[in-house]
XYZ file of C-alpha atoms in Angstrom:
469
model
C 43.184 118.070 96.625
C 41.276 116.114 99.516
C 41.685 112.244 99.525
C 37.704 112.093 99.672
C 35.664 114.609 97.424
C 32.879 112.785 97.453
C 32.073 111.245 100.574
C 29.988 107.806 100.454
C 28.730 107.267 104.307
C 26.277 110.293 105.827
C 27.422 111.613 108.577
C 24.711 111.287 111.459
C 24.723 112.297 115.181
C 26.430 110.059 117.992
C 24.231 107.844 120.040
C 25.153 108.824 123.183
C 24.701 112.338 124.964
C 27.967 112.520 126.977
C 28.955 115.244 124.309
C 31.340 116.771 127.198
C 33.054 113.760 127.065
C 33.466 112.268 123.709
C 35.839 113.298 121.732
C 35.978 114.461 117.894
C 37.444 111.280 116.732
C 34.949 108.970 118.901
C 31.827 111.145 116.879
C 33.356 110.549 113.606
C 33.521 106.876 114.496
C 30.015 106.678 115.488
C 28.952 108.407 112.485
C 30.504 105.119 110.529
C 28.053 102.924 112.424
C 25.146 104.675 113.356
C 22.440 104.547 110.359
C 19.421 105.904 112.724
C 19.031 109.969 112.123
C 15.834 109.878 114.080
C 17.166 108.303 116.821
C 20.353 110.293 117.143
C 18.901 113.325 116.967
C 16.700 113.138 120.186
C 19.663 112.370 121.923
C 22.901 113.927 121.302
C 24.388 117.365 121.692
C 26.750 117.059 118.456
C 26.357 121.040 117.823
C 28.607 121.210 120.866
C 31.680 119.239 119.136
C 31.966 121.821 116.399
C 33.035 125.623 117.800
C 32.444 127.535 114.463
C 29.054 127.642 112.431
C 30.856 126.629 109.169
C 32.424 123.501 111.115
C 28.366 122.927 111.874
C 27.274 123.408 108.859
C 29.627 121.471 106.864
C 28.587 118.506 109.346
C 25.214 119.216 106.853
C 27.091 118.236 103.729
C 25.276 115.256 101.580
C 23.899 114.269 105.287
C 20.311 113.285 105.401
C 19.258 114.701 109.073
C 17.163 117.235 108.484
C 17.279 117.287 104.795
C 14.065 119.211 103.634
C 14.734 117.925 99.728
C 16.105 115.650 97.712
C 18.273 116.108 94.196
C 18.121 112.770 91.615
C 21.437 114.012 90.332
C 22.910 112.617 86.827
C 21.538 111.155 83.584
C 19.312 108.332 82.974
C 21.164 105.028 84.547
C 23.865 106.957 86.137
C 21.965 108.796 88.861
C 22.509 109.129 92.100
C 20.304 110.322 94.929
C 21.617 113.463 97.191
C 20.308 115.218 100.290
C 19.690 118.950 100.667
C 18.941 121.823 102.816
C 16.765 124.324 101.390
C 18.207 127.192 103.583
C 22.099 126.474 103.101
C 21.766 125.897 99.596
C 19.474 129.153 98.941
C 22.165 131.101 101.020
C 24.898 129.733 98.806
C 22.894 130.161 95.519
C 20.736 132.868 93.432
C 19.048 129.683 91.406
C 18.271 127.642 95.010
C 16.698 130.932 96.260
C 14.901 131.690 93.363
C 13.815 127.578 93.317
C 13.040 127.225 97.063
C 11.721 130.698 98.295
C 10.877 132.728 94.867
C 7.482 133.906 93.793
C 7.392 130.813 91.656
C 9.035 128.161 93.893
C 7.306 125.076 93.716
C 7.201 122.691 96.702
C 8.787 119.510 95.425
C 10.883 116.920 97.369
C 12.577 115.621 94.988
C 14.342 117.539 91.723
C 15.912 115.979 89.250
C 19.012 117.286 87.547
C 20.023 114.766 84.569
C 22.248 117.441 82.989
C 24.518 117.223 86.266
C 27.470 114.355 86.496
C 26.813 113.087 90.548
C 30.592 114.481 91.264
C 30.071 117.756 90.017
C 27.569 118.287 91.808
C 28.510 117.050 95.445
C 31.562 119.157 94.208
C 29.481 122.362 94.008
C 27.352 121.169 97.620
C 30.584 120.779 98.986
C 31.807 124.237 98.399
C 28.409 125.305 99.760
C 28.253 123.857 102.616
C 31.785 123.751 103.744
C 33.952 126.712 101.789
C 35.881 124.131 100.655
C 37.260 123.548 96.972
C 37.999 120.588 95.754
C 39.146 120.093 92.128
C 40.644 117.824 90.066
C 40.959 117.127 86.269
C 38.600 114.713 85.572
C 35.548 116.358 86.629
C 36.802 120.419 87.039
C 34.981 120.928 83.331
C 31.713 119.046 84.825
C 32.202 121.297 87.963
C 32.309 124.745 86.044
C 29.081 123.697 84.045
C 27.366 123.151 87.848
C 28.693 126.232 88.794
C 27.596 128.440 85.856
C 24.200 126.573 85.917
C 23.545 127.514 89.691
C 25.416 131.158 89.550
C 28.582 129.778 91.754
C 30.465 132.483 90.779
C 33.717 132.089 93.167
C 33.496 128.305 92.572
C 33.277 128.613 89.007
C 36.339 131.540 89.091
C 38.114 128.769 91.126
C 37.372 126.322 88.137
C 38.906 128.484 85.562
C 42.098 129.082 87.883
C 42.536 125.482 87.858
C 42.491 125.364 83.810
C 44.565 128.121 83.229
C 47.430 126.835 85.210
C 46.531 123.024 83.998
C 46.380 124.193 80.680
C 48.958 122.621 77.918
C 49.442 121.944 74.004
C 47.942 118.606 74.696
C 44.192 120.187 76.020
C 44.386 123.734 74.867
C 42.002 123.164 72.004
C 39.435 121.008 73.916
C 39.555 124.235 76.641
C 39.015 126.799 73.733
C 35.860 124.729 72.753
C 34.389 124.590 76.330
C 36.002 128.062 77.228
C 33.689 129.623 74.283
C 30.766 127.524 75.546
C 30.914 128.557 79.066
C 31.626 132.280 77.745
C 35.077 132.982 79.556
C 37.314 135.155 77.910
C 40.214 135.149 80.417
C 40.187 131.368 79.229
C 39.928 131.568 75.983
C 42.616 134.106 75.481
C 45.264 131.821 77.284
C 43.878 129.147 75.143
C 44.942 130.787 71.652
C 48.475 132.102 73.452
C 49.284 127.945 73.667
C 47.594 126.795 70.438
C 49.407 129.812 68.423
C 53.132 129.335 70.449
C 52.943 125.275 70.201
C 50.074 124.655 67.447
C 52.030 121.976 66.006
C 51.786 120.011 69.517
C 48.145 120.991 70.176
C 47.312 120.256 66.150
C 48.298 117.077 66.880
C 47.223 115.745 70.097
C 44.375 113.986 70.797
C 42.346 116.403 71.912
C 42.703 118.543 68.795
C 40.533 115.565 67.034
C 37.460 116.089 70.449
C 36.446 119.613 69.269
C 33.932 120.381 67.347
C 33.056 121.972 63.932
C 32.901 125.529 65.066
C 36.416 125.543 67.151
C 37.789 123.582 64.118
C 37.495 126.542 61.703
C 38.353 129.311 64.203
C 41.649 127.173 64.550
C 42.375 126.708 61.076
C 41.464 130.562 60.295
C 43.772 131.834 62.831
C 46.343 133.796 61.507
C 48.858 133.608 64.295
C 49.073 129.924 64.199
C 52.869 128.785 64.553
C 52.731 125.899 62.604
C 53.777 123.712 59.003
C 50.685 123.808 56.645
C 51.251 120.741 55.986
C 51.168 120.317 59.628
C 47.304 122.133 59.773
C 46.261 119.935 56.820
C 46.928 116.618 58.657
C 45.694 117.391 61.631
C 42.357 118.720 59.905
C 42.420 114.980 58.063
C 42.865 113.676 61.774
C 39.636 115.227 62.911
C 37.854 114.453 59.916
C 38.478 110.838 60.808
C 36.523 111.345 64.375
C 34.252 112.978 63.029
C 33.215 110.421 60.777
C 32.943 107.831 63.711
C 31.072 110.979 66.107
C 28.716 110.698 62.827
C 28.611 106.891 62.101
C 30.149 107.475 58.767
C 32.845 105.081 57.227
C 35.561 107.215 57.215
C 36.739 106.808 53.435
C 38.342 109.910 51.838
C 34.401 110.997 50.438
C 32.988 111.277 54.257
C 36.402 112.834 55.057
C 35.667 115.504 52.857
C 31.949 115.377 53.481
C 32.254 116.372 56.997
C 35.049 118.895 56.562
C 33.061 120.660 53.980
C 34.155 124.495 53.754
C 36.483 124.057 56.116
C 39.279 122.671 53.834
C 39.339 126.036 52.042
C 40.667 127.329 55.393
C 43.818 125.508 55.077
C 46.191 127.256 53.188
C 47.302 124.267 50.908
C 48.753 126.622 48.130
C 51.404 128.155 50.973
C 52.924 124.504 51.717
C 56.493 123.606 50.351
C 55.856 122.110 46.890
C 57.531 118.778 47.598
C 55.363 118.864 50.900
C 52.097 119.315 48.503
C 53.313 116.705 46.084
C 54.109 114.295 48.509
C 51.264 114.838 50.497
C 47.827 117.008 50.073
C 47.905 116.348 46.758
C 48.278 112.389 46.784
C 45.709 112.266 49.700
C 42.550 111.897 47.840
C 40.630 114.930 49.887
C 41.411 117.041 46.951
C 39.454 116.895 43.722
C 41.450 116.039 40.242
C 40.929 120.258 39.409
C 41.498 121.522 42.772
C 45.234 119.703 42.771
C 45.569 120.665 38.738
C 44.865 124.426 39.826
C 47.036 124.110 42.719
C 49.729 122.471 40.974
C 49.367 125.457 37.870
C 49.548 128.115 41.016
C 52.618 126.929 41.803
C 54.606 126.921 38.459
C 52.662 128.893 35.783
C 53.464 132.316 35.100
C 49.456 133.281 34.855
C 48.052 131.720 38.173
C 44.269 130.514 38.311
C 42.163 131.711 40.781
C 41.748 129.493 43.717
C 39.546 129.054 46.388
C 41.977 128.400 49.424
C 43.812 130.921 50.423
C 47.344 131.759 49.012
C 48.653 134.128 52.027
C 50.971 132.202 53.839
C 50.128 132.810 57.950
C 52.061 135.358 59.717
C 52.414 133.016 62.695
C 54.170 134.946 65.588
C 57.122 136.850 66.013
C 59.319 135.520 68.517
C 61.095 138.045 70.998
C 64.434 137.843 72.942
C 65.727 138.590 76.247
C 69.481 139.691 76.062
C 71.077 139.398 79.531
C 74.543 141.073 78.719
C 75.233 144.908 78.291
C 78.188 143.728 76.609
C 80.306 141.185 75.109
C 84.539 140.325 75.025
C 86.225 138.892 72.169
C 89.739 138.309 70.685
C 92.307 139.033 73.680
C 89.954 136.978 75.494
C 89.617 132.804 75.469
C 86.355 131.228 76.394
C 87.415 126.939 76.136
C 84.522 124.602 75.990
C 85.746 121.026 75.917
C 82.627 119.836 76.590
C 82.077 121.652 79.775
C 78.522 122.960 80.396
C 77.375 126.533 80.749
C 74.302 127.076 82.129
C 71.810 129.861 83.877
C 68.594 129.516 85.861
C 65.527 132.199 85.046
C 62.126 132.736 85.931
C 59.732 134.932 84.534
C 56.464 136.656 86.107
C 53.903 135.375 83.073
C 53.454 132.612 81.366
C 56.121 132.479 77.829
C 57.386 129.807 75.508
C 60.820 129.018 74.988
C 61.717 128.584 71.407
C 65.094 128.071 71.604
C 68.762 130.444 72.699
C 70.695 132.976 70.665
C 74.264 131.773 71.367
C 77.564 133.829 70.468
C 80.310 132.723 67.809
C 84.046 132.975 66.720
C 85.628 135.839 66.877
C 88.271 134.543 65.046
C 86.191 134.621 61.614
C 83.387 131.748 60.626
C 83.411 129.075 62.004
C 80.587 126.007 63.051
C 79.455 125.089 66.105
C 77.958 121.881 67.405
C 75.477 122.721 70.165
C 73.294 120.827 72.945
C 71.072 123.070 74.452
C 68.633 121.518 76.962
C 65.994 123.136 79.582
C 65.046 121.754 82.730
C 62.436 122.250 85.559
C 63.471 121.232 88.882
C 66.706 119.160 87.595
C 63.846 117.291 84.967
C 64.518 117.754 81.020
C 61.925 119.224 79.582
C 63.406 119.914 76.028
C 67.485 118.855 74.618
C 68.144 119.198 71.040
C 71.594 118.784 69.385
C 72.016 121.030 66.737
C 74.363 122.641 64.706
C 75.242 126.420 63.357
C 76.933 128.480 61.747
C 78.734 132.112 62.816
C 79.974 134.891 60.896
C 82.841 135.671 62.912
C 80.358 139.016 64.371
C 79.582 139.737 67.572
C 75.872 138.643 66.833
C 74.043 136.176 68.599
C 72.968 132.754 66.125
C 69.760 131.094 67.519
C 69.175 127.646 67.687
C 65.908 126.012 68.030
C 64.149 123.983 70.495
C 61.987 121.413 68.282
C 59.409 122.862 69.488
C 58.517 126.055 71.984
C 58.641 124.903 75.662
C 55.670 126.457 78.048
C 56.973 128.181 80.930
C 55.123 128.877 83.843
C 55.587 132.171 86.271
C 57.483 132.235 89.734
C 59.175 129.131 88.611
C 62.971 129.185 88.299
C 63.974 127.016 85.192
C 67.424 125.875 84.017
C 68.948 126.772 80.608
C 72.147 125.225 79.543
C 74.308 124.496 76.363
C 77.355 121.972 75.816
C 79.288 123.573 73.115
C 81.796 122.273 70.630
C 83.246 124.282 68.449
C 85.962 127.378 67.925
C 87.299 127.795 71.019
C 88.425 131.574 70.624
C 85.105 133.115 71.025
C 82.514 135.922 72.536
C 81.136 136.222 75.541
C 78.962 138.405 77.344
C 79.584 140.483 80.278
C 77.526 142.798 82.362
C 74.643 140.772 82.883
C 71.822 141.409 84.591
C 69.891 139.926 87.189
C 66.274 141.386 86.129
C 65.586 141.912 82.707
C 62.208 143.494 80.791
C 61.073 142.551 77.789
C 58.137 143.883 76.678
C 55.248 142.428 79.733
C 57.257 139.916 80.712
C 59.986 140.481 83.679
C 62.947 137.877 83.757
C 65.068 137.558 86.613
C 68.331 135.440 86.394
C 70.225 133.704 88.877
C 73.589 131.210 89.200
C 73.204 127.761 87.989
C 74.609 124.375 89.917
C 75.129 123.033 86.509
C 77.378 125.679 85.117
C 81.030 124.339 84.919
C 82.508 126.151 82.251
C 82.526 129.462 84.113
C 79.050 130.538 82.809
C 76.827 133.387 85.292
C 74.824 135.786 85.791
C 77.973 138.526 85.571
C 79.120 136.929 82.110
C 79.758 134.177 79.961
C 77.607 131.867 77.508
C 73.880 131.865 77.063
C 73.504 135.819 76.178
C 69.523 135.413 74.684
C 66.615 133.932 75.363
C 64.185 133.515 72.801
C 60.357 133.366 73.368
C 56.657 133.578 72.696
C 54.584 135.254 74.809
């Protein structure tokens, strides 16, 4: 990103003529100082300092020599005042042609634009005038609104780019609401793969609580959402709480369930654990005394009433696995742990989650193992877990579980370990392989630094990834 988006001084001509002479840095340093256009103009051959006509034209850019009309850019208090050029921005836009030099152009010199943030818009100018891109997190959502407004359509491409690969549990629902608004579909498909892999981190993160009614009920009627109900039904009491202050409500249980109205029935109280409904959606006052006497019957009585929430629990998704070996060793072999680390590095070509590793057993009967599995980016933890489990004494892999699925990003090489404690007569894979394909995903595997129990890409622990995608 540049260190200055949005430049405050204009950039005017030098004062002096001896353009042959004066170098590049000596303009820019007279632009600081010199506040007279008219004056500079008559007397200075700055064209000549700039060899291409996008260096010349970016010298343009929120500059008021020869500015032919004016935008009043933001909303009521906040504005700010910016300089145009009729030509450049008609060349760069179908609106500014259709507004400067269409059959119904109107000759004003000044426009205002109080749906605009300032930023956004020099933003959009910017890329205009100078072919230059400049985004950043803050204002890239203000940015893509300019751009769809004025029919930017690179610029606005460039936009969604830079959400999709900013994109996260903690904003993926706040991007599905502006994704539908701003009618991108690329968007809003990558959207729903992170709210359905990690819903329980986007269901509760802040932004979950920012969207509004519409996205709420598309979210609680997805099917594929990964998620505890109980998890969906505090979350939906989260947002019920903002929306109560949105609507300058007192947010008592009544508003709660004022503003949620139909949308309760989309959460799928009946499907919860029963100690998680006892404990919780039924002691939380949303609920009328019948609807938690019904649920409560559903749940124990032979003949079940009819209820209005649906009783289907969600399918949520079905996670896949990579298997690196072709084969695996056991018995006449020893594979000794003592607290040694086995690890492998992978990257894959498209975006997955990691849920967690299938790890092998004893092969001396069953037997428990104590594991700490851990990823890493770059040498920095993303996810560690200790967790035990249990093996059969088969040559099956037993998965453990990440506390939640990690987001993986393509052409990235991550690192996957696992301290193990346990039976120290066990499997072990051999024949592995350094590209794998599962399903659309590619993974390619390579030697880990961290590995110093033997572990590779030939053999050892760590036979399965498993994953979302």
């Amino acid at each position: 990103m540049a260190a200055e988006l949005f430049p405050t001084k204009k950039l005017v001509p030098p004062a002096s003529a001896s353009s042959s002479t004066t170098s590049i840095q000596q303009y820019q340093q007279q632009n600081l100082t010199n506040n007279n256009t008219s004056t500079a103009q008559g007397c200075c051959n700055w064209q000549g300092l700039y060899p291409t006509i996008r260096e010349r034209n970016s010298v343009m850019f929120n500059n008021e020599m020869m500015a032919d009309v004016h935008f009043v850019v933001g909303p009521p208090g906040g504005t700010q005042r910016v300089p145009g050029h009729k030509y450049v921005l008609a060349v760069g836009s179908s609106v500014f042609h259709a507004m400067f030099y269409g059959e119904l152009a109107e000759d004003q010199d000044e426009i205002r634009i109080p749906d605009v943030e300032p930023p956004s818009f020099l933003a959009m100018l910017k890329y205009i005038y100078c072919d230059e891109i400049d985004l950043c997190a803050d204002t890239v959502l203000a940015t893509l609104y300019a751009a769809k407004k004025y029919i930017v359509p690179h610029l606005a491409r460039a936009c969604v780019n830079f959400l999709e690969t900013s994109l996260s549990a903690k904003n993926a629902c706040v991007l599905l609401s502006q994704s539908c608004l701003f009618e991108e579909p690329d968007l809003t498909q990558r959207c729903w793969e992170v709210i359905d892999a990690q819903a329980e981190l986007a269901l509760r993160s802040e932004g979950f609580c920012d969207i509004d009614t519409q996205t709420l009920e598309s979210i609680l009627r997805r099917e594929t959402l990964n998620a505890k109900e109980m998890v969906v039904f505090e979350a939906a009491l989260n947002w019920a709480e903002a929306e109560c202050q949105r609507q300058d409500l007192s947010p008592t249980i009544e508003n709660k369930r004022l503003v949620l109205g139909k949308a309760i029935y989309l959460i799928r109280i009946p499907t919860m654990a029963l100690e998680d409904f006892a404990n919780g959606a039924a002691q939380s006052g949303v609920l009328t005394l019948n609807e938690t006497n019904d649920i409560f019957l559903w749940y124990t009585a032979a003949k079940k009433p009819e209820l209005l929430f649906c009783t289907k629990p969600r399918k949520g998704l079905a996670p896949q696995r990579c298997h690196r070996f072709q084969s695996c060793a056991y018995r006449s072999n020893q594979w000794r742990y003592r607290g040694r680390c086995d690890s492998i590095q992978f990257a894959v070509d498209k975006r997955v989650f990691i849920a967690g590793f299938g790890l092998y057993g004893s092969s001396c009967g069953s037997a428990e193992y104590s594991a700490k599995i851990e990823l890493k980016r770059q040498g920095v933890p993303m996810a560690q877990r200790i967790i035990k489990y249990f093996s059969d004494g088969s040559s099956s892999t037993f998965p453990v579980w990440f506390e939640y699925p990690v987001q993986i990003e393509p052409d990235t090489f991550y690192t996957a370990s696992v301290v193990l404690d346990g039976n120290e007569l066990s499997y072990f894979g051999q024949e592995g392989m350094t590209e794998v394909q599962c399903g659309k995903v590619t993974f390619q595997f390579q030697c880990s630094s961290d590995s110093t129990n033997g572990t590779g890409v030939q053999g050892g622990q760590i036979p399965e990834l498993i994953f979302y995608a």
